[in-house]
GROMACS .gro file of C-alpha atoms in nm:
model
  288
    1UNK     CA    1  -0.914  -0.165  -0.331
    2UNK     CA    2  -1.257  -0.323  -0.353
    3UNK     CA    3  -1.524  -0.123  -0.159
    4UNK     CA    4  -1.830  -0.094  -0.393
    5UNK     CA    5  -2.128  -0.257  -0.213
    6UNK     CA    6  -1.978  -0.276   0.138
    7UNK     CA    7  -2.151  -0.163   0.442
    8UNK     CA    8  -2.179   0.218   0.491
    9UNK     CA    9  -2.182   0.380   0.846
   10UNK     CA   10  -2.461   0.549   0.961
   11UNK     CA   11  -2.244   0.752   1.169
   12UNK     CA   12  -2.214   1.065   1.018
   13UNK     CA   13  -2.369   1.393   0.939
   14UNK     CA   14  -2.406   1.618   0.607
   15UNK     CA   15  -2.351   1.975   0.642
   16UNK     CA   16  -2.230   2.056   0.321
   17UNK     CA   17  -2.434   2.343   0.148
   18UNK     CA   18  -2.547   2.466   0.501
   19UNK     CA   19  -2.463   2.826   0.592
   20UNK     CA   20  -2.260   2.843   0.931
   21UNK     CA   21  -2.130   3.127   1.143
   22UNK     CA   22  -1.773   3.163   1.297
   23UNK     CA   23  -1.840   3.143   1.645
   24UNK     CA   24  -1.491   3.138   1.808
   25UNK     CA   25  -1.444   2.875   2.093
   26UNK     CA   26  -1.054   2.859   2.092
   27UNK     CA   27  -1.006   2.864   2.465
   28UNK     CA   28  -0.913   2.547   2.667
   29UNK     CA   29  -0.816   2.213   2.540
   30UNK     CA   30  -1.062   2.152   2.271
   31UNK     CA   31  -0.957   2.474   2.094
   32UNK     CA   32  -0.602   2.384   2.107
   33UNK     CA   33  -0.654   2.039   1.976
   34UNK     CA   34  -0.829   2.139   1.678
   35UNK     CA   35  -0.517   2.323   1.604
   36UNK     CA   36  -0.293   2.072   1.672
   37UNK     CA   37  -0.455   1.772   1.504
   38UNK     CA   38  -0.559   2.013   1.201
   39UNK     CA   39  -0.168   2.028   1.110
   40UNK     CA   40  -0.197   1.662   0.989
   41UNK     CA   41  -0.142   1.739   0.642
   42UNK     CA   42   0.073   2.026   0.659
   43UNK     CA   43  -0.084   2.348   0.788
   44UNK     CA   44   0.122   2.621   0.903
   45UNK     CA   45   0.067   2.699   1.275
   46UNK     CA   46   0.098   3.055   1.285
   47UNK     CA   47  -0.138   3.087   1.004
   48UNK     CA   48  -0.421   2.858   1.130
   49UNK     CA   49  -0.395   3.025   1.471
   50UNK     CA   50  -0.439   3.381   1.302
   51UNK     CA   51  -0.750   3.234   1.102
   52UNK     CA   52  -0.901   3.107   1.441
   53UNK     CA   53  -0.833   3.427   1.606
   54UNK     CA   54  -1.022   3.623   1.333
   55UNK     CA   55  -1.337   3.420   1.364
   56UNK     CA   56  -1.644   3.559   1.511
   57UNK     CA   57  -2.019   3.483   1.409
   58UNK     CA   58  -2.307   3.266   1.527
   59UNK     CA   59  -2.436   2.913   1.397
   60UNK     CA   60  -2.494   2.655   1.132
   61UNK     CA   61  -2.832   2.660   0.934
   62UNK     CA   62  -2.992   2.548   0.630
   63UNK     CA   63  -2.998   2.209   0.461
   64UNK     CA   64  -2.742   2.005   0.288
   65UNK     CA   65  -2.703   2.056  -0.075
   66UNK     CA   66  -2.728   1.829  -0.375
   67UNK     CA   67  -2.412   1.628  -0.426
   68UNK     CA   68  -2.255   1.557  -0.784
   69UNK     CA   69  -2.162   1.239  -0.895
   70UNK     CA   70  -1.789   1.239  -0.789
   71UNK     CA   71  -1.905   1.383  -0.450
   72UNK     CA   72  -2.158   1.091  -0.417
   73UNK     CA   73  -1.890   0.830  -0.476
   74UNK     CA   74  -1.647   0.998  -0.240
   75UNK     CA   75  -1.913   1.002   0.036
   76UNK     CA   76  -1.990   0.638  -0.010
   77UNK     CA   77  -1.629   0.557  -0.004
   78UNK     CA   78  -1.567   0.750   0.310
   79UNK     CA   79  -1.863   0.614   0.516
   80UNK     CA   80  -1.772   0.253   0.385
   81UNK     CA   81  -1.421   0.293   0.505
   82UNK     CA   82  -1.567   0.440   0.844
   83UNK     CA   83  -1.794   0.136   0.885
   84UNK     CA   84  -1.471  -0.109   0.822
   85UNK     CA   85  -1.310   0.071   1.082
   86UNK     CA   86  -1.603   0.018   1.303
   87UNK     CA   87  -1.589  -0.356   1.231
   88UNK     CA   88  -1.225  -0.381   1.277
   89UNK     CA   89  -1.201  -0.202   1.597
   90UNK     CA   90  -1.502  -0.342   1.735
   91UNK     CA   91  -1.342  -0.686   1.733
   92UNK     CA   92  -1.004  -0.545   1.860
   93UNK     CA   93  -1.128  -0.372   2.133
   94UNK     CA   94  -1.317  -0.710   2.245
   95UNK     CA   95  -1.033  -0.930   2.168
   96UNK     CA   96  -0.728  -0.744   2.248
   97UNK     CA   97  -0.853  -0.508   2.523
   98UNK     CA   98  -1.172  -0.682   2.651
   99UNK     CA   99  -1.357  -0.355   2.606
  100UNK     CA  100  -1.643  -0.219   2.403
  101UNK     CA  101  -1.567  -0.007   2.127
  102UNK     CA  102  -1.788   0.302   2.069
  103UNK     CA  103  -1.727   0.454   1.708
  104UNK     CA  104  -1.680   0.803   1.584
  105UNK     CA  105  -1.878   0.999   1.354
  106UNK     CA  106  -1.778   1.153   1.012
  107UNK     CA  107  -1.900   1.526   0.950
  108UNK     CA  108  -1.881   1.607   0.592
  109UNK     CA  109  -1.877   1.988   0.552
  110UNK     CA  110  -1.782   2.269   0.303
  111UNK     CA  111  -1.522   2.530   0.384
  112UNK     CA  112  -1.549   2.594   0.746
  113UNK     CA  113  -1.816   2.450   1.027
  114UNK     CA  114  -1.874   2.474   1.401
  115UNK     CA  115  -1.726   2.164   1.587
  116UNK     CA  116  -1.877   2.062   1.914
  117UNK     CA  117  -1.581   2.188   2.146
  118UNK     CA  118  -1.302   2.258   1.899
  119UNK     CA  119  -1.377   2.604   1.770
  120UNK     CA  120  -1.447   2.660   1.408
  121UNK     CA  121  -1.322   2.352   1.180
  122UNK     CA  122  -1.179   2.481   0.839
  123UNK     CA  123  -1.090   2.282   0.516
  124UNK     CA  124  -0.738   2.484   0.540
  125UNK     CA  125  -0.678   2.257   0.849
  126UNK     CA  126  -0.702   1.942   0.668
  127UNK     CA  127  -0.921   1.662   0.811
  128UNK     CA  128  -0.918   1.643   1.188
  129UNK     CA  129  -1.041   1.484   1.483
  130UNK     CA  130  -1.217   1.675   1.779
  131UNK     CA  131  -1.205   1.510   2.082
  132UNK     CA  132  -1.456   1.744   2.240
  133UNK     CA  133  -1.743   1.581   2.021
  134UNK     CA  134  -1.556   1.267   1.937
  135UNK     CA  135  -1.619   1.348   1.554
  136UNK     CA  136  -1.397   1.358   1.223
  137UNK     CA  137  -1.434   1.650   1.032
  138UNK     CA  138  -1.389   1.614   0.657
  139UNK     CA  139  -1.401   1.857   0.343
  140UNK     CA  140  -1.381   1.591   0.063
  141UNK     CA  141  -1.233   1.869  -0.167
  142UNK     CA  142  -0.917   1.754   0.038
  143UNK     CA  143  -0.920   1.436  -0.164
  144UNK     CA  144  -0.804   1.623  -0.475
  145UNK     CA  145  -0.534   1.782  -0.253
  146UNK     CA  146  -0.370   1.444  -0.158
  147UNK     CA  147  -0.310   1.416  -0.514
  148UNK     CA  148  -0.218   1.759  -0.644
  149UNK     CA  149  -0.059   1.895  -0.344
  150UNK     CA  150   0.076   1.607  -0.158
  151UNK     CA  151   0.129   1.349  -0.474
  152UNK     CA  152  -0.064   1.056  -0.240
  153UNK     CA  153  -0.253   0.855  -0.539
  154UNK     CA  154  -0.487   0.582  -0.532
  155UNK     CA  155  -0.812   0.556  -0.319
  156UNK     CA  156  -0.634   0.379  -0.029
  157UNK     CA  157  -0.456   0.731   0.013
  158UNK     CA  158  -0.804   0.874   0.150
  159UNK     CA  159  -0.870   0.572   0.338
  160UNK     CA  160  -0.539   0.593   0.538
  161UNK     CA  161  -0.650   0.952   0.610
  162UNK     CA  162  -0.962   0.854   0.755
  163UNK     CA  163  -0.815   0.555   0.957
  164UNK     CA  164  -0.533   0.791   1.089
  165UNK     CA  165  -0.829   1.022   1.229
  166UNK     CA  166  -0.982   0.718   1.367
  167UNK     CA  167  -0.652   0.653   1.541
  168UNK     CA  168  -0.701   0.948   1.733
  169UNK     CA  169  -1.036   0.867   1.840
  170UNK     CA  170  -0.899   0.537   1.970
  171UNK     CA  171  -0.621   0.739   2.145
  172UNK     CA  172  -0.932   0.931   2.327
  173UNK     CA  173  -1.109   0.630   2.419
  174UNK     CA  174  -0.812   0.471   2.586
  175UNK     CA  175  -0.736   0.813   2.769
  176UNK     CA  176  -0.435   0.887   2.580
  177UNK     CA  177  -0.553   1.219   2.456
  178UNK     CA  178  -0.680   1.357   2.794
  179UNK     CA  179  -0.354   1.251   2.933
  180UNK     CA  180  -0.140   1.409   2.690
  181UNK     CA  181  -0.366   1.736   2.683
  182UNK     CA  182  -0.310   1.766   3.053
  183UNK     CA  183   0.068   1.772   3.030
  184UNK     CA  184   0.111   2.046   2.752
  185UNK     CA  185   0.063   2.340   2.966
  186UNK     CA  186   0.354   2.224   3.173
  187UNK     CA  187   0.604   2.142   2.895
  188UNK     CA  188   0.809   2.377   2.658
  189UNK     CA  189   0.731   2.420   2.319
  190UNK     CA  190   0.991   2.156   2.215
  191UNK     CA  191   0.881   1.922   2.448
  192UNK     CA  192   0.512   1.974   2.355
  193UNK     CA  193   0.603   1.919   1.978
  194UNK     CA  194   0.772   1.591   2.070
  195UNK     CA  195   0.454   1.477   2.233
  196UNK     CA  196   0.244   1.573   1.945
  197UNK     CA  197   0.494   1.369   1.736
  198UNK     CA  198   0.472   1.062   1.913
  199UNK     CA  199   0.033   1.103   1.923
  200UNK     CA  200   0.053   1.152   1.530
  201UNK     CA  201   0.298   0.844   1.473
  202UNK     CA  202   0.072   0.646   1.709
  203UNK     CA  203  -0.239   0.730   1.495
  204UNK     CA  204  -0.046   0.625   1.198
  205UNK     CA  205   0.029   0.305   1.363
  206UNK     CA  206  -0.343   0.236   1.443
  207UNK     CA  207  -0.424   0.306   1.058
  208UNK     CA  208  -0.161   0.022   0.994
  209UNK     CA  209  -0.341  -0.189   1.256
  210UNK     CA  210  -0.662  -0.118   1.096
  211UNK     CA  211  -0.528  -0.225   0.734
  212UNK     CA  212  -0.365  -0.545   0.883
  213UNK     CA  213  -0.723  -0.680   0.978
  214UNK     CA  214  -0.958  -0.524   0.727
  215UNK     CA  215  -0.993  -0.786   0.472
  216UNK     CA  216  -1.095  -1.043   0.737
  217UNK     CA  217  -1.292  -0.836   0.953
  218UNK     CA  218  -1.494  -0.598   0.701
  219UNK     CA  219  -1.652  -0.567   0.380
  220UNK     CA  220  -1.336  -0.392   0.224
  221UNK     CA  221  -1.093  -0.582   0.048
  222UNK     CA  222  -0.707  -0.469  -0.015
  223UNK     CA  223  -0.363  -0.578  -0.119
  224UNK     CA  224  -0.039  -0.477  -0.103
  225UNK     CA  225  -0.029  -0.239  -0.368
  226UNK     CA  226  -0.298  -0.025  -0.129
  227UNK     CA  227  -0.075  -0.078   0.145
  228UNK     CA  228   0.224   0.075  -0.069
  229UNK     CA  229  -0.027   0.360  -0.149
  230UNK     CA  230  -0.087   0.421   0.213
  231UNK     CA  231   0.264   0.412   0.315
  232UNK     CA  232   0.332   0.664   0.019
  233UNK     CA  233   0.053   0.879   0.153
  234UNK     CA  234   0.214   0.863   0.530
  235UNK     CA  235   0.520   0.945   0.379
  236UNK     CA  236   0.402   1.240   0.158
  237UNK     CA  237   0.297   1.435   0.485
  238UNK     CA  238   0.613   1.415   0.698
  239UNK     CA  239   0.703   1.706   0.875
  240UNK     CA  240   1.042   1.721   0.702
  241UNK     CA  241   0.923   1.679   0.349
  242UNK     CA  242   0.644   1.936   0.388
  243UNK     CA  243   0.882   2.228   0.542
  244UNK     CA  244   1.135   2.153   0.272
  245UNK     CA  245   0.866   2.224  -0.018
  246UNK     CA  246   0.756   2.524   0.196
  247UNK     CA  247   1.068   2.697   0.282
  248UNK     CA  248   1.351   2.507   0.168
  249UNK     CA  249   1.497   2.346   0.488
  250UNK     CA  250   1.343   2.154   0.792
  251UNK     CA  251   1.351   2.248   1.155
  252UNK     CA  252   1.334   1.906   1.329
  253UNK     CA  253   1.254   2.101   1.696
  254UNK     CA  254   0.934   2.244   1.514
  255UNK     CA  255   0.798   1.891   1.390
  256UNK     CA  256   0.465   1.803   1.528
  257UNK     CA  257   0.366   1.491   1.307
  258UNK     CA  258   0.701   1.320   1.255
  259UNK     CA  259   0.940   1.277   0.936
  260UNK     CA  260   0.843   1.100   0.619
  261UNK     CA  261   1.055   0.778   0.732
  262UNK     CA  262   0.914   0.796   1.067
  263UNK     CA  263   0.518   0.834   0.938
  264UNK     CA  264   0.588   0.548   0.689
  265UNK     CA  265   0.753   0.333   0.937
  266UNK     CA  266   0.499   0.343   1.200
  267UNK     CA  267   0.207   0.267   0.955
  268UNK     CA  268   0.399  -0.029   0.825
  269UNK     CA  269   0.476  -0.136   1.191
  270UNK     CA  270   0.095  -0.126   1.255
  271UNK     CA  271   0.043  -0.332   0.955
  272UNK     CA  272   0.308  -0.565   1.009
  273UNK     CA  273   0.172  -0.631   1.371
  274UNK     CA  274  -0.193  -0.618   1.378
  275UNK     CA  275  -0.139  -0.572   1.741
  276UNK     CA  276  -0.308  -0.244   1.882
  277UNK     CA  277  -0.082  -0.277   2.188
  278UNK     CA  278   0.262  -0.282   2.003
  279UNK     CA  279   0.240   0.079   1.910
  280UNK     CA  280   0.341   0.262   2.206
  281UNK     CA  281   0.551   0.536   2.046
  282UNK     CA  282   0.583   0.709   2.405
  283UNK     CA  283   0.824   0.450   2.515
  284UNK     CA  284   1.017   0.446   2.194
  285UNK     CA  285   1.356   0.595   2.295
  286UNK     CA  286   1.430   0.728   1.925
  287UNK     CA  287   1.151   0.975   2.005
  288UNK     CA  288   1.243   1.094   2.309
   0.00000   0.00000   0.00000
């Protein structure tokens, strides 16, 4: 993967080293969404909810801390990947939808931070997107977890994660997330889980669409080995694999993101097609 020297997005905020309170705003759609989308990398729902319920406090304060060489490299990498998503989706919104793309912002933090409408974000959630303020929250220590905890290797694994979260931003912009969020209170837990799976698999699809176009439309260059790394990363965070690792067995009705095979397949479908309108997971009979 070639990314050095690429354009860095200016749509970012750095809160690393800043002290933050733990003001809980879990009520409503935003608070629920930070828990749902925060399950991307295998967070346990009951554990995350209990963590959120225990939070009290105030606000973020201070100045960003000085970064070491590895943190600087990962920060530059993340900003360049984000810039590439801006280039790709600006083009695709115009050519495939006839609309103007408004990019998301990437917020770097250490440990935990307050969000704009989704309660407190914590590194234990993994990277997540908050519809309330249309930001992606990322603690870059997660990059090490990709290798040590999930076995996802190569730089492209982190690029896939960022592209997946941008996929949730696409869903917000086209009106899907507001629509699915309005349905959640009317459905059973099993049906809510199915909606979540379809939402997450579509974000994987959008990550694949980005990968399809990234060489032509941005400063990043990837090859098929990178795509294999991306598929491996998607496969590594399948519900069936994570549940089996954690408890020795999988419970399909509790899946919120899809199986390893599904996540790999939908990422590849996006990469193969390059058509953002070819990934309607909500109309796929196999996901009903």
